CSV table of C-alpha atoms in Angstrom, one decimal:
chain,number,residue,atom,x,y,z
A,1,UNK,CA,-145.5,89.2,-274.8
A,2,UNK,CA,-147.9,85.8,-274.5
A,3,UNK,CA,-149.1,84.8,-277.0
A,4,UNK,CA,-153.1,85.4,-276.5
A,5,UNK,CA,-154.0,82.2,-278.8
A,6,UNK,CA,-151.1,79.9,-277.8
A,7,UNK,CA,-152.6,77.3,-275.1
A,8,UNK,CA,-151.1,77.8,-271.9
A,9,UNK,CA,-148.4,75.8,-270.8
A,10,UNK,CA,-148.4,72.7,-268.2
A,11,UNK,CA,-146.3,74.2,-265.3
A,12,UNK,CA,-145.6,70.9,-263.6
A,13,UNK,CA,-146.5,69.8,-260.5
A,14,UNK,CA,-146.1,72.8,-257.2
A,15,UNK,CA,-145.8,72.6,-254.0
A,16,UNK,CA,-149.8,73.5,-254.0
A,17,UNK,CA,-151.1,70.7,-256.7
A,18,UNK,CA,-148.8,68.2,-255.1
A,19,UNK,CA,-150.7,65.3,-252.9
A,20,UNK,CA,-149.9,65.9,-249.2
A,21,UNK,CA,-147.4,63.7,-247.7
A,22,UNK,CA,-147.5,61.0,-245.5
A,23,UNK,CA,-147.1,63.3,-242.3
A,24,UNK,CA,-149.8,65.9,-243.4
A,25,UNK,CA,-151.9,63.2,-244.3
A,26,UNK,CA,-151.7,62.1,-240.1
A,27,UNK,CA,-152.3,65.5,-238.8
A,28,UNK,CA,-155.2,66.7,-240.7
A,29,UNK,CA,-157.6,68.0,-238.8
A,30,UNK,CA,-161.9,67.7,-239.1
A,31,UNK,CA,-162.5,71.4,-237.8
A,32,UNK,CA,-165.0,72.4,-235.3
A,33,UNK,CA,-167.7,73.5,-237.2
A,34,UNK,CA,-168.0,70.9,-239.3
A,35,UNK,CA,-168.3,68.2,-236.1
A,36,UNK,CA,-170.6,70.2,-234.9
A,37,UNK,CA,-172.5,70.2,-238.0
A,38,UNK,CA,-172.5,67.0,-237.8
A,39,UNK,CA,-173.6,66.7,-234.8
A,40,UNK,CA,-176.1,63.6,-234.3
A,41,UNK,CA,-176.3,62.4,-237.8
A,42,UNK,CA,-175.8,58.7,-238.7
A,43,UNK,CA,-176.3,55.9,-241.5
A,44,UNK,CA,-180.0,55.8,-242.4
A,45,UNK,CA,-181.1,57.9,-238.9
A,46,UNK,CA,-180.2,60.5,-236.5
A,47,UNK,CA,-179.8,60.5,-232.9
A,48,UNK,CA,-182.6,62.4,-230.5
A,49,UNK,CA,-181.7,65.2,-228.3
A,50,UNK,CA,-183.6,64.0,-225.1
A,51,UNK,CA,-181.7,64.2,-222.1
A,52,UNK,CA,-181.4,67.7,-220.0
A,53,UNK,CA,-179.0,68.6,-217.3
A,54,UNK,CA,-180.7,66.1,-214.5
A,55,UNK,CA,-180.4,63.2,-217.0
A,56,UNK,CA,-176.4,63.8,-217.7
A,57,UNK,CA,-175.7,64.3,-214.1
A,58,UNK,CA,-177.0,60.8,-213.9
A,59,UNK,CA,-175.4,59.5,-217.0
A,60,UNK,CA,-172.3,60.7,-215.1
A,61,UNK,CA,-172.7,59.7,-211.9
A,62,UNK,CA,-174.2,56.5,-212.8
A,63,UNK,CA,-170.9,55.4,-214.3
A,64,UNK,CA,-168.5,56.7,-212.2
A,65,UNK,CA,-170.4,55.8,-208.2
A,66,UNK,CA,-169.8,52.5,-207.4
A,67,UNK,CA,-167.1,51.4,-209.3
A,68,UNK,CA,-164.3,52.3,-207.1
A,69,UNK,CA,-166.5,51.7,-204.2
A,70,UNK,CA,-168.4,49.0,-204.6
A,71,UNK,CA,-166.0,46.6,-206.3
A,72,UNK,CA,-162.2,47.6,-206.5
A,73,UNK,CA,-161.7,48.6,-203.3
A,74,UNK,CA,-161.0,45.0,-201.8
A,75,UNK,CA,-158.3,45.4,-204.6
A,76,UNK,CA,-157.0,48.3,-203.6
A,77,UNK,CA,-157.0,48.7,-200.1
A,78,UNK,CA,-154.0,45.7,-199.9
A,79,UNK,CA,-151.9,47.8,-201.7
A,80,UNK,CA,-152.2,51.5,-199.8
A,81,UNK,CA,-153.5,50.4,-196.5
A,82,UNK,CA,-155.6,52.9,-194.2
A,83,UNK,CA,-154.0,55.4,-196.7
A,84,UNK,CA,-156.5,54.5,-199.8
A,85,UNK,CA,-158.6,57.5,-198.4
A,86,UNK,CA,-155.7,59.4,-199.8
A,87,UNK,CA,-155.3,57.2,-202.7
A,88,UNK,CA,-158.9,58.6,-204.1
A,89,UNK,CA,-157.8,61.7,-203.1
A,90,UNK,CA,-155.1,62.1,-205.6
A,91,UNK,CA,-156.9,60.0,-208.3
A,92,UNK,CA,-160.1,62.7,-207.7
A,93,UNK,CA,-157.7,65.5,-207.8
A,94,UNK,CA,-156.4,64.3,-211.0
A,95,UNK,CA,-160.0,63.7,-212.2
A,96,UNK,CA,-160.8,66.9,-211.2
A,97,UNK,CA,-157.7,69.1,-213.4
A,98,UNK,CA,-158.5,66.4,-216.4
A,99,UNK,CA,-162.9,66.9,-215.7
A,100,UNK,CA,-161.9,71.2,-216.1
A,101,UNK,CA,-161.0,70.3,-219.7
A,102,UNK,CA,-163.5,68.3,-220.8
A,103,UNK,CA,-166.0,70.8,-219.0
A,104,UNK,CA,-164.4,73.8,-221.4
A,105,UNK,CA,-164.2,71.3,-224.3
A,106,UNK,CA,-167.8,69.4,-224.2
A,107,UNK,CA,-169.5,72.7,-224.1
A,108,UNK,CA,-167.3,74.2,-227.5
A,109,UNK,CA,-167.6,70.6,-229.2
A,110,UNK,CA,-170.7,69.1,-227.8
A,111,UNK,CA,-170.3,66.0,-229.3
A,112,UNK,CA,-170.8,62.2,-229.2
A,113,UNK,CA,-166.7,61.7,-229.4
A,114,UNK,CA,-166.0,62.8,-226.5
A,115,UNK,CA,-161.5,63.5,-226.6
A,116,UNK,CA,-161.7,61.3,-229.6
A,117,UNK,CA,-163.3,64.1,-231.0
A,118,UNK,CA,-161.8,67.1,-229.0
A,119,UNK,CA,-158.3,65.5,-230.7
A,120,UNK,CA,-159.2,65.5,-234.3
A,121,UNK,CA,-160.4,69.0,-234.2
A,122,UNK,CA,-156.3,70.2,-232.9
A,123,UNK,CA,-154.0,67.6,-232.9
A,124,UNK,CA,-154.7,65.6,-235.7
A,125,UNK,CA,-156.7,62.4,-237.2
A,126,UNK,CA,-153.0,60.3,-235.9
A,127,UNK,CA,-153.7,61.6,-232.1
A,128,UNK,CA,-157.2,61.4,-232.3
A,129,UNK,CA,-157.0,57.4,-233.1
A,130,UNK,CA,-154.5,57.1,-231.2
A,131,UNK,CA,-156.9,58.7,-228.3
A,132,UNK,CA,-159.8,56.7,-229.3
A,133,UNK,CA,-158.1,53.4,-229.5
A,134,UNK,CA,-157.1,53.8,-225.9
A,135,UNK,CA,-161.6,55.2,-225.1
A,136,UNK,CA,-161.8,52.1,-226.5
A,137,UNK,CA,-159.9,50.1,-223.6
A,138,UNK,CA,-160.8,52.2,-221.1
A,139,UNK,CA,-164.9,51.9,-222.4
A,140,UNK,CA,-165.1,47.9,-223.4
A,141,UNK,CA,-162.7,46.8,-220.8
A,142,UNK,CA,-164.4,49.2,-218.0
A,143,UNK,CA,-167.8,47.9,-218.6
A,144,UNK,CA,-166.1,44.3,-218.2
A,145,UNK,CA,-164.4,45.0,-215.1
A,146,UNK,CA,-167.9,46.1,-213.5
A,147,UNK,CA,-169.2,43.6,-215.0
A,148,UNK,CA,-166.8,41.1,-212.9
A,149,UNK,CA,-167.6,42.4,-209.6
A,150,UNK,CA,-171.4,42.3,-209.9
A,151,UNK,CA,-171.4,38.8,-209.7
A,152,UNK,CA,-169.9,38.8,-206.1
A,153,UNK,CA,-172.7,41.0,-204.4
A,154,UNK,CA,-175.6,39.1,-206.7
A,155,UNK,CA,-173.6,35.5,-204.9
A,156,UNK,CA,-174.0,37.9,-201.8
A,157,UNK,CA,-177.8,38.6,-202.4
A,158,UNK,CA,-178.9,35.1,-203.2
A,159,UNK,CA,-176.4,32.6,-200.3
A,160,UNK,CA,-178.9,36.1,-198.0
A,161,UNK,CA,-181.6,36.0,-199.1
A,162,UNK,CA,-182.2,31.8,-200.4
A,163,UNK,CA,-178.7,30.3,-199.2
A,164,UNK,CA,-177.3,29.3,-202.2
A,165,UNK,CA,-174.6,30.7,-203.9
A,166,UNK,CA,-173.6,30.2,-208.3
A,167,UNK,CA,-171.1,27.6,-208.4
A,168,UNK,CA,-167.3,29.0,-208.4
A,169,UNK,CA,-166.9,27.3,-211.8
A,170,UNK,CA,-170.1,29.4,-213.2
A,171,UNK,CA,-169.2,32.7,-211.1
A,172,UNK,CA,-165.5,33.5,-211.9
A,173,UNK,CA,-163.3,33.5,-214.7
A,174,UNK,CA,-160.1,31.3,-215.4
A,175,UNK,CA,-157.2,32.2,-212.9
A,176,UNK,CA,-159.7,33.3,-210.3
A,177,UNK,CA,-160.9,29.6,-209.4
A,178,UNK,CA,-164.0,29.5,-212.1
A,179,UNK,CA,-164.4,28.0,-215.8
A,180,UNK,CA,-166.6,31.2,-217.2
A,181,UNK,CA,-168.6,34.2,-215.2
A,182,UNK,CA,-172.3,33.7,-216.0
A,183,UNK,CA,-173.5,36.7,-214.3
A,184,UNK,CA,-171.2,39.3,-215.4
A,185,UNK,CA,-172.3,38.2,-218.6
A,186,UNK,CA,-175.5,38.4,-218.1
A,187,UNK,CA,-175.7,42.2,-216.5
A,188,UNK,CA,-173.9,43.3,-220.0
A,189,UNK,CA,-176.8,41.6,-221.7
A,190,UNK,CA,-179.3,43.6,-219.5
A,191,UNK,CA,-177.8,46.9,-220.0
A,192,UNK,CA,-177.6,45.8,-224.0
A,193,UNK,CA,-181.3,45.2,-223.8
A,194,UNK,CA,-182.5,49.5,-221.9
A,195,UNK,CA,-179.9,50.5,-224.9
A,196,UNK,CA,-181.4,49.0,-227.7
A,197,UNK,CA,-184.6,51.1,-226.0
A,198,UNK,CA,-182.9,54.3,-226.9
A,199,UNK,CA,-181.0,56.8,-225.0
A,200,UNK,CA,-184.1,58.6,-222.8
A,201,UNK,CA,-185.6,55.1,-221.8
A,202,UNK,CA,-181.8,54.2,-221.0
A,203,UNK,CA,-181.7,57.4,-219.0
A,204,UNK,CA,-184.8,56.9,-217.0
A,205,UNK,CA,-183.8,53.5,-215.9
A,206,UNK,CA,-180.6,54.7,-214.8
A,207,UNK,CA,-182.0,57.9,-212.3
A,208,UNK,CA,-183.7,55.2,-210.9
A,209,UNK,CA,-180.7,53.4,-209.9
A,210,UNK,CA,-178.5,56.0,-209.0
A,211,UNK,CA,-180.8,57.1,-206.7
A,212,UNK,CA,-180.7,53.6,-204.8
A,213,UNK,CA,-176.7,53.7,-205.0
A,214,UNK,CA,-176.4,57.2,-203.6
A,215,UNK,CA,-179.0,55.8,-201.3
A,216,UNK,CA,-177.5,52.7,-200.3
A,217,UNK,CA,-173.9,54.4,-199.5
A,218,UNK,CA,-175.3,56.2,-196.8
A,219,UNK,CA,-176.9,53.7,-195.1
A,220,UNK,CA,-173.1,51.9,-194.9
A,221,UNK,CA,-171.8,55.2,-193.7
A,222,UNK,CA,-174.6,55.6,-191.2
A,223,UNK,CA,-174.0,51.7,-190.0
A,224,UNK,CA,-170.4,51.3,-190.8
A,225,UNK,CA,-169.4,54.0,-188.3
A,226,UNK,CA,-170.7,51.6,-185.3
A,227,UNK,CA,-167.8,50.0,-186.1
A,228,UNK,CA,-165.2,52.4,-186.2
A,229,UNK,CA,-162.0,51.6,-184.6
A,230,UNK,CA,-159.3,54.8,-184.4
A,231,UNK,CA,-156.9,51.9,-184.2
A,232,UNK,CA,-157.7,50.5,-187.5
A,233,UNK,CA,-155.5,54.2,-188.9
A,234,UNK,CA,-152.0,53.5,-186.5
A,235,UNK,CA,-150.6,52.6,-189.1
A,236,UNK,CA,-151.4,55.2,-191.6
A,237,UNK,CA,-148.8,54.8,-194.8
A,238,UNK,CA,-147.5,51.0,-194.2
A,239,UNK,CA,-146.3,50.7,-197.5
A,240,UNK,CA,-145.3,54.1,-198.3
A,241,UNK,CA,-146.0,56.5,-201.1
A,242,UNK,CA,-145.6,54.0,-203.8
A,243,UNK,CA,-148.8,52.5,-202.4
A,244,UNK,CA,-150.6,54.9,-202.0
A,245,UNK,CA,-150.0,55.9,-205.9
A,246,UNK,CA,-150.4,52.4,-207.0
A,247,UNK,CA,-153.6,52.4,-205.7
A,248,UNK,CA,-154.7,55.7,-206.5
A,249,UNK,CA,-154.0,54.4,-210.7
A,250,UNK,CA,-156.3,51.2,-210.1
A,251,UNK,CA,-158.9,53.5,-208.2
A,252,UNK,CA,-158.3,56.1,-211.3
A,253,UNK,CA,-160.6,53.5,-213.7
A,254,UNK,CA,-163.7,55.0,-210.8
A,255,UNK,CA,-163.3,58.4,-212.4
A,256,UNK,CA,-164.9,57.9,-216.0
A,257,UNK,CA,-168.3,58.7,-215.3
A,258,UNK,CA,-167.9,62.6,-216.5
A,259,UNK,CA,-166.3,61.1,-219.9
A,260,UNK,CA,-169.1,59.0,-220.2
A,261,UNK,CA,-171.8,62.3,-219.5
A,262,UNK,CA,-169.6,64.3,-222.3
A,263,UNK,CA,-170.2,60.8,-224.7
A,264,UNK,CA,-174.3,62.4,-224.7
A,265,UNK,CA,-173.1,65.5,-226.5
A,266,UNK,CA,-175.5,64.6,-229.3
A,267,UNK,CA,-178.2,63.3,-227.3
A,268,UNK,CA,-178.5,66.3,-225.4
A,269,UNK,CA,-181.0,69.1,-225.8
A,270,UNK,CA,-178.8,72.2,-224.7
A,271,UNK,CA,-175.2,70.2,-225.0
A,272,UNK,CA,-172.8,73.5,-224.7
A,273,UNK,CA,-175.0,74.7,-220.8
A,274,UNK,CA,-175.3,71.4,-219.8
A,275,UNK,CA,-171.9,69.2,-220.1
A,276,UNK,CA,-169.7,71.2,-218.3
A,277,UNK,CA,-172.5,71.2,-215.0
A,278,UNK,CA,-173.5,67.7,-215.9
A,279,UNK,CA,-169.5,67.0,-215.8
A,280,UNK,CA,-168.7,69.2,-212.3
A,281,UNK,CA,-171.3,68.5,-210.5
A,282,UNK,CA,-171.2,65.1,-210.4
A,283,UNK,CA,-167.3,65.2,-209.8
A,284,UNK,CA,-167.5,66.7,-206.7
A,285,UNK,CA,-170.8,64.4,-205.2
A,286,UNK,CA,-169.3,61.2,-206.5
A,287,UNK,CA,-165.5,62.4,-205.2
A,288,UNK,CA,-167.3,63.3,-201.7
A,289,UNK,CA,-169.0,60.0,-201.3
A,290,UNK,CA,-165.5,58.1,-202.5
A,291,UNK,CA,-163.7,59.6,-199.4
A,292,UNK,CA,-166.1,59.1,-196.8
A,293,UNK,CA,-167.4,55.5,-197.5
A,294,UNK,CA,-163.3,55.0,-198.0
A,295,UNK,CA,-162.5,56.5,-194.4
A,296,UNK,CA,-165.7,54.4,-192.8
A,297,UNK,CA,-164.9,51.1,-194.6
A,298,UNK,CA,-160.9,51.0,-193.0
A,299,UNK,CA,-161.9,52.4,-189.7
A,300,UNK,CA,-164.3,49.6,-189.6
A,301,UNK,CA,-162.0,46.8,-190.4
A,302,UNK,CA,-158.7,46.6,-190.2
A,303,UNK,CA,-156.6,46.7,-193.8
A,304,UNK,CA,-154.7,43.3,-193.8
A,305,UNK,CA,-158.5,41.8,-193.5
A,306,UNK,CA,-159.2,43.6,-197.3
A,307,UNK,CA,-158.5,40.3,-198.9
A,308,UNK,CA,-158.9,40.5,-202.8
A,309,UNK,CA,-162.8,40.7,-202.4
A,310,UNK,CA,-165.3,42.5,-204.9
A,311,UNK,CA,-167.8,42.7,-202.4
A,312,UNK,CA,-166.1,44.1,-199.3
A,313,UNK,CA,-168.7,46.9,-198.2
A,314,UNK,CA,-171.4,44.0,-197.7
A,315,UNK,CA,-168.9,41.9,-195.7
A,316,UNK,CA,-168.1,44.7,-193.5
A,317,UNK,CA,-171.8,45.9,-193.1
A,318,UNK,CA,-172.5,41.3,-191.8
A,319,UNK,CA,-169.3,41.7,-189.5
A,320,UNK,CA,-170.4,45.4,-187.9
A,321,UNK,CA,-174.5,44.6,-187.1
A,322,UNK,CA,-173.3,40.6,-186.7
A,323,UNK,CA,-176.6,39.7,-188.7
A,324,UNK,CA,-176.7,39.1,-192.3
A,325,UNK,CA,-179.7,41.2,-193.0
A,326,UNK,CA,-177.7,44.1,-193.7
A,327,UNK,CA,-175.2,42.9,-195.5
A,328,UNK,CA,-178.1,41.6,-197.8
A,329,UNK,CA,-179.8,44.6,-198.1
A,330,UNK,CA,-176.4,46.1,-199.4
A,331,UNK,CA,-175.7,43.3,-201.7
A,332,UNK,CA,-179.6,44.1,-203.2
A,333,UNK,CA,-179.0,48.0,-203.3
A,334,UNK,CA,-175.3,46.9,-204.9
A,335,UNK,CA,-176.2,44.6,-207.5
A,336,UNK,CA,-178.5,47.6,-208.8
A,337,UNK,CA,-175.8,50.0,-208.4
A,338,UNK,CA,-172.9,48.4,-210.5
A,339,UNK,CA,-175.7,47.6,-212.8
A,340,UNK,CA,-176.4,51.4,-213.4
A,341,UNK,CA,-172.0,52.0,-213.7
A,342,UNK,CA,-172.2,48.7,-217.3
A,343,UNK,CA,-175.3,50.6,-218.5
A,344,UNK,CA,-174.1,54.2,-218.7
A,345,UNK,CA,-170.1,52.7,-219.7
A,346,UNK,CA,-172.0,51.0,-222.3
A,347,UNK,CA,-173.8,53.9,-223.7
A,348,UNK,CA,-170.7,55.5,-223.7
A,349,UNK,CA,-168.9,52.9,-226.1
A,350,UNK,CA,-171.3,52.6,-228.1
A,351,UNK,CA,-171.6,56.5,-228.7
A,352,UNK,CA,-167.3,56.9,-229.1
A,353,UNK,CA,-167.3,54.3,-231.9
A,354,UNK,CA,-170.7,55.4,-233.6
A,355,UNK,CA,-169.1,58.6,-233.9
A,356,UNK,CA,-165.6,57.0,-235.4
A,357,UNK,CA,-167.6,55.1,-237.6
A,358,UNK,CA,-169.1,58.2,-239.2
A,359,UNK,CA,-165.8,60.2,-239.8
A,360,UNK,CA,-164.7,56.6,-241.7
A,361,UNK,CA,-162.2,55.4,-238.9
A,362,UNK,CA,-164.3,52.6,-238.3
A,363,UNK,CA,-166.7,49.9,-240.1
A,364,UNK,CA,-170.0,51.9,-241.2
A,365,UNK,CA,-172.2,49.1,-239.2
A,366,UNK,CA,-171.5,51.2,-235.6
A,367,UNK,CA,-173.0,54.4,-237.2
A,368,UNK,CA,-176.2,53.0,-238.6
A,369,UNK,CA,-179.2,54.3,-235.7
A,370,UNK,CA,-182.4,52.6,-236.3
A,371,UNK,CA,-185.0,54.9,-237.5
A,372,UNK,CA,-187.9,54.5,-234.6
A,373,UNK,CA,-185.8,54.2,-231.8
A,374,UNK,CA,-182.6,56.5,-232.7
A,375,UNK,CA,-180.5,53.8,-231.4
A,376,UNK,CA,-177.4,52.3,-233.0
A,377,UNK,CA,-178.8,49.3,-232.5
A,378,UNK,CA,-175.9,46.9,-234.6
A,379,UNK,CA,-173.3,49.0,-232.6
A,380,UNK,CA,-174.8,48.0,-228.9
A,381,UNK,CA,-175.1,44.6,-230.2
A,382,UNK,CA,-171.8,43.8,-231.1
A,383,UNK,CA,-169.9,46.2,-228.1
A,384,UNK,CA,-172.2,44.4,-225.4
A,385,UNK,CA,-171.2,40.8,-227.0
A,386,UNK,CA,-167.4,42.0,-227.0
A,387,UNK,CA,-167.7,43.2,-223.6
A,388,UNK,CA,-169.9,40.6,-222.3
A,389,UNK,CA,-167.3,37.7,-223.2
A,390,UNK,CA,-164.5,39.6,-222.1
A,391,UNK,CA,-166.3,39.6,-218.2
A,392,UNK,CA,-166.7,36.4,-218.2
A,393,UNK,CA,-163.3,35.6,-219.5
A,394,UNK,CA,-160.7,37.6,-217.8
A,395,UNK,CA,-159.5,38.5,-213.7
A,396,UNK,CA,-160.9,41.8,-212.5
A,397,UNK,CA,-157.6,43.2,-211.2
A,398,UNK,CA,-156.1,42.8,-215.0
A,399,UNK,CA,-159.5,44.5,-216.4
A,400,UNK,CA,-159.2,47.3,-213.8
A,401,UNK,CA,-155.5,48.4,-214.7
A,402,UNK,CA,-155.6,48.2,-217.8
A,403,UNK,CA,-158.8,50.1,-217.8
A,404,UNK,CA,-157.0,53.1,-216.1
A,405,UNK,CA,-154.0,52.7,-218.5
A,406,UNK,CA,-156.6,53.8,-221.5
A,407,UNK,CA,-158.0,56.1,-219.3
A,408,UNK,CA,-155.0,58.0,-218.0
A,409,UNK,CA,-153.6,58.6,-221.5
A,410,UNK,CA,-156.9,59.8,-223.0
A,411,UNK,CA,-157.1,62.5,-220.3
A,412,UNK,CA,-153.7,63.8,-220.5
A,413,UNK,CA,-154.6,64.2,-224.5
A,414,UNK,CA,-157.6,66.3,-223.1
A,415,UNK,CA,-155.6,68.7,-221.2
A,416,UNK,CA,-153.4,69.0,-223.9
A,417,UNK,CA,-155.8,69.6,-226.4
A,418,UNK,CA,-157.3,72.5,-224.5
A,419,UNK,CA,-154.0,74.6,-224.8
A,420,UNK,CA,-154.2,73.8,-228.6
A,421,UNK,CA,-157.8,74.9,-229.4
A,422,UNK,CA,-156.8,78.1,-227.2
A,423,UNK,CA,-153.9,78.6,-229.0
A,424,UNK,CA,-155.5,78.0,-232.9
A,425,UNK,CA,-159.7,79.1,-232.2
A,426,UNK,CA,-159.6,81.9,-230.0
A,427,UNK,CA,-162.2,83.1,-230.9
A,428,UNK,CA,-164.9,79.9,-230.2
A,429,UNK,CA,-167.5,80.7,-228.6
A,430,UNK,CA,-166.7,79.0,-224.5
A,431,UNK,CA,-169.9,78.3,-222.2
A,432,UNK,CA,-167.0,77.2,-219.6
A,433,UNK,CA,-163.1,78.1,-219.7
A,434,UNK,CA,-160.4,76.1,-217.3
A,435,UNK,CA,-159.3,78.6,-215.1
A,436,UNK,CA,-155.5,79.5,-214.6
A,437,UNK,CA,-154.6,77.9,-218.2
A,438,UNK,CA,-152.8,76.9,-219.2
A,439,UNK,CA,-151.7,75.6,-215.6
A,440,UNK,CA,-154.2,73.7,-214.4
A,441,UNK,CA,-153.9,71.6,-217.6
A,442,UNK,CA,-150.2,71.3,-217.3
A,443,UNK,CA,-151.0,69.9,-214.2
A,444,UNK,CA,-153.8,67.7,-214.9
A,445,UNK,CA,-151.2,65.9,-217.5
A,446,UNK,CA,-148.1,65.6,-215.2
A,447,UNK,CA,-150.5,64.2,-213.0
A,448,UNK,CA,-151.6,61.5,-215.7
A,449,UNK,CA,-148.4,60.5,-216.9
A,450,UNK,CA,-147.4,60.3,-212.8
A,451,UNK,CA,-150.7,58.3,-212.1
A,452,UNK,CA,-149.4,56.0,-215.6
A,453,UNK,CA,-146.2,55.3,-214.2
A,454,UNK,CA,-147.5,53.8,-210.9
A,455,UNK,CA,-149.2,50.9,-212.8
A,456,UNK,CA,-147.6,47.8,-213.3
A,457,UNK,CA,-145.2,46.4,-216.1
A,458,UNK,CA,-147.2,43.4,-217.2
A,459,UNK,CA,-150.2,46.6,-217.5
A,460,UNK,CA,-147.9,48.6,-219.8
A,461,UNK,CA,-146.9,45.9,-221.6
A,462,UNK,CA,-150.7,45.1,-222.5
A,463,UNK,CA,-151.1,48.4,-223.4
A,464,UNK,CA,-148.0,48.4,-225.6
A,465,UNK,CA,-149.9,45.8,-227.4
A,466,UNK,CA,-153.2,47.4,-227.6
A,467,UNK,CA,-151.6,50.4,-228.9
A,468,UNK,CA,-149.7,48.1,-231.8
A,469,UNK,CA,-153.2,46.5,-232.7
A,470,UNK,CA,-154.6,49.3,-233.3
A,471,UNK,CA,-152.3,51.6,-235.1
A,472,UNK,CA,-152.1,48.2,-237.6
A,473,UNK,CA,-156.1,49.1,-237.5
A,474,UNK,CA,-155.5,52.0,-238.4
A,475,UNK,CA,-153.0,51.7,-240.9
A,476,UNK,CA,-154.7,49.5,-242.7
A,477,UNK,CA,-158.3,50.6,-242.8
A,478,UNK,CA,-159.2,53.9,-241.2
A,479,UNK,CA,-156.6,55.7,-242.7
A,480,UNK,CA,-157.9,55.0,-246.2
A,481,UNK,CA,-161.1,55.4,-245.7
A,482,UNK,CA,-161.7,58.2,-244.0
A,483,UNK,CA,-164.0,60.8,-244.7
A,484,UNK,CA,-161.3,63.4,-244.7
A,485,UNK,CA,-158.9,62.1,-247.2
A,486,UNK,CA,-161.4,62.4,-250.0
A,487,UNK,CA,-160.5,66.3,-250.2
A,488,UNK,CA,-157.2,66.0,-249.9
A,489,UNK,CA,-157.4,63.7,-253.5
């Protein structure tokens, strides 16, 4: 029998008391309940829940509709020929599989971090960091890519109204015949001004711009179809399926709008109900418009005459009518439409960094919320200036492909996250469930991997360098400052 008065003996270190190893720390997960409980909380203030279903759908459409049609159509047609319409369908189908997964997770984990937060709850901190780092590439570079195209349409508008254009030195980046793309920087700064006013004010401005862009595309179809020539479709797939998939991979970055909607989870009035609806509704509307406009554009203009112009639709309007008025009007609508993409995607970027900062993985400055506007002001300023300079200095084609690979990687992880969460947390309340799971999430993952493989080698090199830089930052900063780390000491 043990002596009751003797001091307890030290049993030495045990598996239960030993600190977790490196592998366990990299796989530490943030509980879903904690993610939801922290929703909206920032440094010095909280985000405000002011967005309903209509505003969320408009954010999703605003971030999606316009990028692929107004900006990248001229980049994609030379890769696929008339089959670019099929490229839009393939990209849209890939987006649909991922959108179903996003809809389920957005209704289950309604927070600002989007796929970063979903990965944190299901696959651990390292995978979450990689996903968040991809989202920084996806959103930040997407803002820059779209801003580049905005300058092209601004020049079309200026030429059609007052007969002058911005000199090439100030309207194109190095490598595209210019020195500094000033219009691209200007549109990012304009979007920044709206975002500094708060989410509700930004959503109102975006809604007006979305209505204008939809009207512009309907107008294009009504006029462009008058120049439709069936002969332009005779050699439908001149560059084969490889060209179709390459164009689809480039165009895929046009479908990130529903991802932007999911970043509004902490500012939605009823996120669990409205986010899945907004995601699916916006994707259906956008895909239908993309395919229709692409079909009319290629029917009105031989595919070999598309010359990498970011203002292709305005040029087609001018060629079909023989007048400058309609092309100028479309350019005016495109200037507004593309600005809404910049606004909403920039919004999504700031909210993702907000969530990562709250978790301690990036500096606290990104989680500071202004008490008057309920907006992360410092975050918005830093991100806007970075994206504006990037847009002013990098050519569009390189930006679009870099965005696509970051988007596809993040979407692939979301499809995995749905399957994992179904197994680990089967009893969580879900306002939307992916049908035929795990079949559709697996298809979504496979489509994303396939389209990533269609991107050029230089894009993979850039992606690899970006990932290495992200891992260096994580192990040098986020790994030790993670808010999950103290609980393990």
